[in-house]
């Protein structure tokens, strides 16, 4: 079994090499993205292992199929970057890691909220410069606030559990409400009502063609002035131009994003000596009430171990015909 591993980072290699000892697959690591520019170079390979910013459109999938690739192994939960229908048509198995650590993402979401609210990132720098003044660091209590959650699957649920612990009231919107959350006091309602009620709004639904730009000028206008908006899900859920406008008019009180629509040009790279050509991210970075992290919500020891373990297990099971068609990891 030979695996071409794209968008490889040093930490990926550490975890996959450690977990591969029990499989002994041949893994070739490439730091480049998988996309149309490189697909034809993938030869003599049984599987490709890809991450959130690899782009597997129909053209790439057709090329992979022609070159004999049988498995696309996503080492993440979201799969909006892979044309699943095309993979089905070309007979390529697509698997993912459906739940490597919902808590990792939920905890990062809370970390971002606490940071942007209590301004600990600014306080840290101030104190290091012997500036012990509190001016400009004023936050608000989370206790008693209304939190709106869009998508209450594994991550949304873990986030809700933490916010209930802070004494928040939760309004949620999901196509499939979760009864166990209703029992804990979560109130499901329409998307519009969640947007209207929330002091803090957190996105935890997958990106689909239907909810692309879920957050746009119209939906922003429904939100409470001063709302804190957090997106740790997928960048395409937010229309960046509209959110910049919402920040300028102060309708959005603070924004935390771990994902960004154009992130494949930026995230996971050290661009500290480059000129950034993306004016929207530069504008976002200029706001004092915007906190950006570079798709790191998943980035814990526990999650990386689980990702490597499940991805290699998925490949092993598919290649030996032991993977059930309806297994949670399978997408085709
Ligand atoms: P999940 O599949 O367990 O839950 C998603 C929930 O969203 C489901 O309950 C579903 O019914 C609901 N949903 C689907 N479409 C919706 C819509 N239009 N409006 C409202 N709800 C909708 O997925 P999980 O594990 O909770 O992950 C959620 C997303 O988080 C992933 O799709 C991925 O994009 C993102 N993610 C981000 C990570 C990061 O490092 N920043 C890491 C892992 C996942």
GROMACS .gro file of C-alpha atoms and ligand atoms in nm:
model
  376
    1UNK     CA    1   0.000   0.000   0.000
    2UNK     CA    2   0.148   0.331  -0.112
    3UNK     CA    3   0.006   0.659   0.014
    4UNK     CA    4   0.077   1.007  -0.128
    5UNK     CA    5   0.031   1.244   0.165
    6UNK     CA    6  -0.045   1.606   0.070
    7UNK     CA    7  -0.024   1.935   0.263
    8UNK     CA    8   0.213   1.754   0.500
    9UNK     CA    9   0.338   1.943   0.804
   10UNK     CA   10   0.621   1.829   1.036
   11UNK     CA   11   0.370   1.734   1.308
   12UNK     CA   12   0.171   1.519   1.060
   13UNK     CA   13   0.484   1.320   0.984
   14UNK     CA   14   0.555   1.263   1.354
   15UNK     CA   15   0.207   1.130   1.432
   16UNK     CA   16   0.156   0.931   1.111
   17UNK     CA   17   0.500   0.769   1.121
   18UNK     CA   18   0.441   0.670   1.484
   19UNK     CA   19   0.098   0.519   1.413
   20UNK     CA   20   0.209   0.363   1.082
   21UNK     CA   21   0.439   0.119   1.267
   22UNK     CA   22   0.150  -0.125   1.300
   23UNK     CA   23   0.055  -0.093   0.928
   24UNK     CA   24   0.388  -0.048   0.754
   25UNK     CA   25   0.241   0.144   0.458
   26UNK     CA   26   0.478   0.339   0.234
   27UNK     CA   27   0.394   0.705   0.292
   28UNK     CA   28   0.540   0.975   0.064
   29UNK     CA   29   0.497   1.316   0.226
   30UNK     CA   30   0.450   1.628   0.010
   31UNK     CA   31   0.413   1.974   0.156
   32UNK     CA   32   0.227   2.100  -0.153
   33UNK     CA   33  -0.154   2.102  -0.180
   34UNK     CA   34  -0.323   1.844  -0.397
   35UNK     CA   35  -0.497   2.025  -0.681
   36UNK     CA   36  -0.509   2.040  -1.063
   37UNK     CA   37  -0.146   2.163  -1.075
   38UNK     CA   38  -0.006   1.838  -0.937
   39UNK     CA   39  -0.271   1.567  -0.982
   40UNK     CA   40  -0.106   1.418  -1.289
   41UNK     CA   41   0.217   1.363  -1.097
   42UNK     CA   42   0.040   1.122  -0.860
   43UNK     CA   43   0.140   0.788  -1.011
   44UNK     CA   44   0.195   0.437  -0.875
   45UNK     CA   45  -0.004   0.529  -0.567
   46UNK     CA   46  -0.297   0.346  -0.411
   47UNK     CA   47  -0.425   0.622  -0.188
   48UNK     CA   48  -0.398   0.997  -0.144
   49UNK     CA   49  -0.421   1.143   0.205
   50UNK     CA   50  -0.554   1.500   0.205
   51UNK     CA   51  -0.651   1.781   0.440
   52UNK     CA   52  -0.889   2.078   0.451
   53UNK     CA   53  -0.731   2.295   0.181
   54UNK     CA   54  -0.653   2.030  -0.080
   55UNK     CA   55  -0.892   2.080  -0.373
   56UNK     CA   56  -1.028   1.757  -0.522
   57UNK     CA   57  -1.262   1.874  -0.796
   58UNK     CA   58  -1.388   1.655  -1.082
   59UNK     CA   59  -1.076   1.727  -1.291
   60UNK     CA   60  -0.842   1.614  -1.012
   61UNK     CA   61  -1.052   1.307  -0.936
   62UNK     CA   62  -1.061   1.203  -1.302
   63UNK     CA   63  -0.681   1.231  -1.320
   64UNK     CA   64  -0.634   1.035  -0.997
   65UNK     CA   65  -0.865   0.762  -1.125
   66UNK     CA   66  -0.680   0.740  -1.459
   67UNK     CA   67  -0.354   0.709  -1.265
   68UNK     CA   68  -0.488   0.420  -1.055
   69UNK     CA   69  -0.566   0.587  -0.721
   70UNK     CA   70  -0.833   0.386  -0.538
   71UNK     CA   71  -0.873   0.572  -0.207
   72UNK     CA   72  -0.905   0.937  -0.104
   73UNK     CA   73  -0.842   0.948   0.270
   74UNK     CA   74  -0.941   1.280   0.425
   75UNK     CA   75  -0.760   1.332   0.755
   76UNK     CA   76  -1.031   1.575   0.871
   77UNK     CA   77  -1.406   1.578   0.936
   78UNK     CA   78  -1.529   1.832   0.679
   79UNK     CA   79  -1.537   1.719   0.313
   80UNK     CA   80  -1.661   2.029   0.126
   81UNK     CA   81  -1.331   2.032  -0.067
   82UNK     CA   82  -1.391   1.693  -0.235
   83UNK     CA   83  -1.640   1.633  -0.516
   84UNK     CA   84  -1.799   1.323  -0.363
   85UNK     CA   85  -2.031   1.259  -0.659
   86UNK     CA   86  -1.733   1.260  -0.898
   87UNK     CA   87  -1.543   1.018  -0.673
   88UNK     CA   88  -1.845   0.785  -0.674
   89UNK     CA   89  -1.864   0.800  -1.053
   90UNK     CA   90  -1.494   0.714  -1.086
   91UNK     CA   91  -1.517   0.433  -0.829
   92UNK     CA   92  -1.279   0.595  -0.578
   93UNK     CA   93  -1.349   0.527  -0.210
   94UNK     CA   94  -1.356   0.843   0.003
   95UNK     CA   95  -1.316   0.821   0.378
   96UNK     CA   96  -1.269   1.078   0.654
   97UNK     CA   97  -1.223   1.106   1.029
   98UNK     CA   98  -1.573   1.195   1.140
   99UNK     CA   99  -1.502   1.270   1.506
  100UNK     CA  100  -1.139   1.290   1.610
  101UNK     CA  101  -1.194   1.532   1.893
  102UNK     CA  102  -1.502   1.752   1.899
  103UNK     CA  103  -1.380   1.881   2.236
  104UNK     CA  104  -1.058   2.014   2.079
  105UNK     CA  105  -1.257   2.239   1.844
  106UNK     CA  106  -1.517   2.334   2.107
  107UNK     CA  107  -1.246   2.428   2.358
  108UNK     CA  108  -1.065   2.643   2.100
  109UNK     CA  109  -1.395   2.816   2.023
  110UNK     CA  110  -1.428   2.904   2.392
  111UNK     CA  111  -1.061   3.012   2.406
  112UNK     CA  112  -1.125   3.256   2.121
  113UNK     CA  113  -1.439   3.390   2.286
  114UNK     CA  114  -1.267   3.444   2.621
  115UNK     CA  115  -0.967   3.605   2.453
  116UNK     CA  116  -1.163   3.852   2.241
  117UNK     CA  117  -1.395   3.934   2.532
  118UNK     CA  118  -1.144   3.968   2.819
  119UNK     CA  119  -0.862   4.083   2.588
  120UNK     CA  120  -0.600   3.862   2.749
  121UNK     CA  121  -0.391   3.878   2.429
  122UNK     CA  122  -0.365   4.256   2.469
  123UNK     CA  123  -0.312   4.237   2.847
  124UNK     CA  124  -0.023   3.993   2.798
  125UNK     CA  125   0.161   4.236   2.570
  126UNK     CA  126   0.082   4.536   2.787
  127UNK     CA  127   0.215   4.382   3.108
  128UNK     CA  128   0.533   4.274   2.933
  129UNK     CA  129   0.586   4.640   2.846
  130UNK     CA  130   0.520   4.744   3.208
  131UNK     CA  131   0.188   4.898   3.110
  132UNK     CA  132  -0.044   4.799   3.394
  133UNK     CA  133  -0.337   5.020   3.292
  134UNK     CA  134  -0.679   4.861   3.237
  135UNK     CA  135  -0.815   5.117   2.993
  136UNK     CA  136  -0.952   4.946   2.682
  137UNK     CA  137  -0.958   4.598   2.838
  138UNK     CA  138  -1.320   4.602   2.957
  139UNK     CA  139  -1.509   4.277   2.891
  140UNK     CA  140  -1.849   4.138   2.986
  141UNK     CA  141  -1.970   3.841   3.194
  142UNK     CA  142  -2.059   3.531   2.995
  143UNK     CA  143  -2.290   3.424   3.275
  144UNK     CA  144  -2.650   3.501   3.183
  145UNK     CA  145  -2.574   3.581   2.817
  146UNK     CA  146  -2.760   3.422   2.525
  147UNK     CA  147  -2.547   3.204   2.301
  148UNK     CA  148  -2.673   3.114   1.954
  149UNK     CA  149  -2.538   2.790   1.810
  150UNK     CA  150  -2.582   2.704   1.441
  151UNK     CA  151  -2.527   2.330   1.405
  152UNK     CA  152  -2.546   2.112   1.714
  153UNK     CA  153  -2.364   1.804   1.589
  154UNK     CA  154  -2.058   1.668   1.768
  155UNK     CA  155  -1.868   1.998   1.797
  156UNK     CA  156  -2.173   2.219   1.851
  157UNK     CA  157  -2.285   1.987   2.129
  158UNK     CA  158  -1.945   1.993   2.302
  159UNK     CA  159  -1.948   2.374   2.277
  160UNK     CA  160  -2.302   2.393   2.422
  161UNK     CA  161  -2.196   2.175   2.716
  162UNK     CA  162  -1.916   2.419   2.805
  163UNK     CA  163  -2.135   2.728   2.761
  164UNK     CA  164  -2.407   2.580   2.982
  165UNK     CA  165  -2.135   2.551   3.247
  166UNK     CA  166  -2.076   2.927   3.218
  167UNK     CA  167  -2.445   2.981   3.297
  168UNK     CA  168  -2.541   3.089   2.943
  169UNK     CA  169  -2.882   3.051   2.783
  170UNK     CA  170  -2.862   2.856   2.457
  171UNK     CA  171  -3.071   2.909   2.145
  172UNK     CA  172  -2.988   2.667   1.865
  173UNK     CA  173  -3.066   2.607   1.501
  174UNK     CA  174  -3.007   2.269   1.336
  175UNK     CA  175  -3.190   2.079   1.064
  176UNK     CA  176  -3.197   1.785   1.309
  177UNK     CA  177  -3.252   1.906   1.667
  178UNK     CA  178  -3.087   1.695   1.937
  179UNK     CA  179  -3.326   1.571   2.206
  180UNK     CA  180  -3.053   1.525   2.467
  181UNK     CA  181  -2.972   1.897   2.434
  182UNK     CA  182  -3.340   1.992   2.464
  183UNK     CA  183  -3.346   1.795   2.792
  184UNK     CA  184  -3.052   2.009   2.911
  185UNK     CA  185  -3.246   2.330   2.845
  186UNK     CA  186  -3.131   2.417   2.491
  187UNK     CA  187  -3.410   2.581   2.289
  188UNK     CA  188  -3.429   2.509   1.917
  189UNK     CA  189  -3.581   2.774   1.697
  190UNK     CA  190  -3.552   2.919   1.346
  191UNK     CA  191  -3.221   3.049   1.213
  192UNK     CA  192  -3.363   3.403   1.207
  193UNK     CA  193  -3.468   3.383   1.571
  194UNK     CA  194  -3.126   3.257   1.680
  195UNK     CA  195  -2.963   3.546   1.492
  196UNK     CA  196  -3.196   3.797   1.658
  197UNK     CA  197  -3.150   3.663   2.014
  198UNK     CA  198  -2.781   3.584   2.036
  199UNK     CA  199  -2.528   3.795   2.225
  200UNK     CA  200  -2.270   3.541   2.110
  201UNK     CA  201  -2.316   3.343   1.789
  202UNK     CA  202  -2.108   3.036   1.703
  203UNK     CA  203  -2.111   2.844   1.374
  204UNK     CA  204  -2.075   2.465   1.391
  205UNK     CA  205  -2.248   2.339   1.076
  206UNK     CA  206  -2.065   2.195   0.777
  207UNK     CA  207  -2.026   2.409   0.464
  208UNK     CA  208  -2.270   2.296   0.196
  209UNK     CA  209  -2.388   2.460  -0.130
  210UNK     CA  210  -2.710   2.556   0.056
  211UNK     CA  211  -2.545   2.743   0.342
  212UNK     CA  212  -2.259   2.909   0.152
  213UNK     CA  213  -2.249   3.273   0.283
  214UNK     CA  214  -2.497   3.192   0.558
  215UNK     CA  215  -2.362   3.506   0.722
  216UNK     CA  216  -2.420   3.789   0.476
  217UNK     CA  217  -2.546   4.147   0.480
  218UNK     CA  218  -2.910   4.037   0.528
  219UNK     CA  219  -2.844   3.794   0.812
  220UNK     CA  220  -2.600   4.038   0.975
  221UNK     CA  221  -2.879   4.297   0.980
  222UNK     CA  222  -3.091   4.056   1.188
  223UNK     CA  223  -2.822   4.026   1.458
  224UNK     CA  224  -2.816   4.214   1.787
  225UNK     CA  225  -2.587   4.518   1.761
  226UNK     CA  226  -2.258   4.426   1.926
  227UNK     CA  227  -2.290   4.047   1.876
  228UNK     CA  228  -1.973   3.839   1.909
  229UNK     CA  229  -1.954   3.610   1.605
  230UNK     CA  230  -1.732   3.301   1.608
  231UNK     CA  231  -1.658   3.075   1.312
  232UNK     CA  232  -1.449   2.764   1.372
  233UNK     CA  233  -1.633   2.567   1.102
  234UNK     CA  234  -1.556   2.666   0.741
  235UNK     CA  235  -1.466   3.002   0.590
  236UNK     CA  236  -1.729   2.987   0.316
  237UNK     CA  237  -2.007   3.020   0.575
  238UNK     CA  238  -1.923   3.391   0.599
  239UNK     CA  239  -1.926   3.655   0.326
  240UNK     CA  240  -1.604   3.835   0.417
  241UNK     CA  241  -1.688   4.164   0.244
  242UNK     CA  242  -2.021   4.181   0.428
  243UNK     CA  243  -1.861   4.096   0.764
  244UNK     CA  244  -1.606   4.376   0.716
  245UNK     CA  245  -1.897   4.614   0.657
  246UNK     CA  246  -2.071   4.474   0.969
  247UNK     CA  247  -1.756   4.545   1.173
  248UNK     CA  248  -1.727   4.897   1.033
  249UNK     CA  249  -2.089   4.978   1.125
  250UNK     CA  250  -2.031   4.814   1.469
  251UNK     CA  251  -2.329   4.574   1.419
  252UNK     CA  252  -2.066   4.304   1.479
  253UNK     CA  253  -1.908   4.378   1.818
  254UNK     CA  254  -1.626   4.125   1.779
  255UNK     CA  255  -1.530   3.852   1.536
  256UNK     CA  256  -1.332   3.533   1.602
  257UNK     CA  257  -1.239   3.321   1.302
  258UNK     CA  258  -1.031   3.006   1.288
  259UNK     CA  259  -1.128   2.955   0.923
  260UNK     CA  260  -1.129   3.191   0.627
  261UNK     CA  261  -1.271   3.159   0.280
  262UNK     CA  262  -0.938   3.213   0.103
  263UNK     CA  263  -0.734   3.034   0.368
  264UNK     CA  264  -0.559   2.793   0.132
  265UNK     CA  265  -0.338   3.082   0.016
  266UNK     CA  266  -0.236   3.167   0.372
  267UNK     CA  267  -0.296   2.919   0.649
  268UNK     CA  268  -0.037   2.661   0.759
  269UNK     CA  269   0.240   2.872   0.598
  270UNK     CA  270   0.496   3.113   0.743
  271UNK     CA  271   0.440   3.424   0.530
  272UNK     CA  272   0.609   3.663   0.771
  273UNK     CA  273   0.852   3.790   0.504
  274UNK     CA  274   0.596   3.799   0.221
  275UNK     CA  275   0.367   4.070   0.090
  276UNK     CA  276   0.010   3.952   0.151
  277UNK     CA  277  -0.200   4.025  -0.156
  278UNK     CA  278  -0.533   3.939   0.006
  279UNK     CA  279  -0.673   4.281   0.105
  280UNK     CA  280  -0.971   4.133   0.291
  281UNK     CA  281  -0.761   3.940   0.542
  282UNK     CA  282  -0.540   4.249   0.586
  283UNK     CA  283  -0.851   4.459   0.658
  284UNK     CA  284  -0.977   4.197   0.905
  285UNK     CA  285  -0.639   4.188   1.080
  286UNK     CA  286  -0.652   4.567   1.119
  287UNK     CA  287  -0.960   4.561   1.347
  288UNK     CA  288  -0.884   4.563   1.722
  289UNK     CA  289  -1.192   4.345   1.785
  290UNK     CA  290  -1.108   4.068   1.538
  291UNK     CA  291  -0.920   3.759   1.649
  292UNK     CA  292  -0.787   3.524   1.380
  293UNK     CA  293  -0.625   3.187   1.430
  294UNK     CA  294  -0.502   2.983   1.134
  295UNK     CA  295  -0.727   2.673   1.140
  296UNK     CA  296  -0.581   2.547   1.466
  297UNK     CA  297  -0.900   2.452   1.653
  298UNK     CA  298  -0.830   2.082   1.591
  299UNK     CA  299  -0.466   2.110   1.696
  300UNK     CA  300  -0.427   1.905   2.013
  301UNK     CA  301  -0.219   1.596   2.094
  302UNK     CA  302  -0.533   1.390   2.138
  303UNK     CA  303  -0.682   1.499   1.805
  304UNK     CA  304  -0.361   1.442   1.604
  305UNK     CA  305  -0.323   1.093   1.746
  306UNK     CA  306  -0.685   1.008   1.668
  307UNK     CA  307  -0.658   1.154   1.316
  308UNK     CA  308  -0.353   0.941   1.233
  309UNK     CA  309  -0.497   0.628   1.392
  310UNK     CA  310  -0.837   0.650   1.221
  311UNK     CA  311  -0.701   0.759   0.881
  312UNK     CA  312  -0.457   0.466   0.863
  313UNK     CA  313  -0.723   0.227   0.994
  314UNK     CA  314  -0.967   0.354   0.727
  315UNK     CA  315  -0.712   0.290   0.451
  316UNK     CA  316  -0.630  -0.055   0.590
  317UNK     CA  317  -0.996  -0.156   0.610
  318UNK     CA  318  -1.087  -0.025   0.263
  319UNK     CA  319  -0.788  -0.191   0.100
  320UNK     CA  320  -0.869  -0.527   0.257
  321UNK     CA  321  -1.244  -0.500   0.188
  322UNK     CA  322  -1.330  -0.486   0.559
  323UNK     CA  323  -1.491  -0.142   0.561
  324UNK     CA  324  -1.870  -0.148   0.584
  325UNK     CA  325  -2.038   0.074   0.320
  326UNK     CA  326  -2.234   0.256   0.588
  327UNK     CA  327  -1.940   0.301   0.828
  328UNK     CA  328  -1.932   0.658   0.970
  329UNK     CA  329  -1.594   0.719   0.804
  330UNK     CA  330  -1.716   0.635   0.453
  331UNK     CA  331  -1.839   0.904   0.214
  332UNK     CA  332  -1.875   0.697  -0.106
  333LIG     P1  333  -2.143   1.696   1.266
  333LIG     O1  334  -2.177   1.634   1.136
  333LIG     O2  335  -2.135   1.612   1.388
  333LIG     O3  336  -2.249   1.813   1.297
  333LIG     C1  337  -2.291   1.906   1.203
  333LIG     C2  338  -2.431   1.951   1.242
  333LIG     O4  339  -2.470   2.058   1.155
  333LIG     C3  340  -2.536   1.840   1.225
  333LIG     O5  341  -2.614   1.830   1.343
  333LIG     C4  342  -2.620   1.886   1.106
  333LIG     O6  343  -2.756   1.847   1.116
  333LIG     C5  344  -2.604   2.036   1.117
  333LIG     N1  345  -2.630   2.109   0.992
  333LIG     C6  346  -2.600   2.072   0.866
  333LIG     N2  347  -2.633   2.172   0.780
  333LIG     C7  348  -2.685   2.271   0.856
  333LIG     C8  349  -2.737   2.400   0.827
  333LIG     N3  350  -2.744   2.447   0.701
  333LIG     N4  351  -2.781   2.476   0.929
  333LIG     C9  352  -2.776   2.431   1.057
  333LIG     N5  353  -2.727   2.310   1.091
  333LIG    C10  354  -2.682   2.232   0.992
  333LIG     O7  355  -2.008   1.775   1.241
  333LIG     P2  356  -1.902   1.825   1.351
  333LIG     O8  357  -1.805   1.716   1.378
  333LIG     O9  358  -1.973   1.888   1.463
  333LIG    O10  359  -1.823   1.936   1.267
  333LIG    C11  360  -1.886   2.055   1.222
  333LIG    C12  361  -1.793   2.128   1.127
  333LIG    O11  362  -1.681   2.177   1.200
  333LIG    C13  363  -1.729   2.040   1.018
  333LIG    O12  364  -1.815   2.023   0.908
  333LIG    C14  365  -1.607   2.118   0.981
  333LIG    O13  366  -1.640   2.208   0.878
  333LIG    C15  367  -1.576   2.198   1.107
  333LIG     N6  368  -1.449   2.157   1.170
  333LIG    C16  369  -1.353   2.252   1.194
  333LIG    C17  370  -1.233   2.218   1.252
  333LIG    C18  371  -1.128   2.320   1.282
  333LIG    O14  372  -1.013   2.282   1.313
  333LIG     N7  373  -1.155   2.449   1.275
  333LIG    C19  374  -1.203   2.078   1.287
  333LIG    C20  375  -1.313   1.987   1.264
  333LIG    C21  376  -1.430   2.026   1.206
   0.00000   0.00000   0.00000
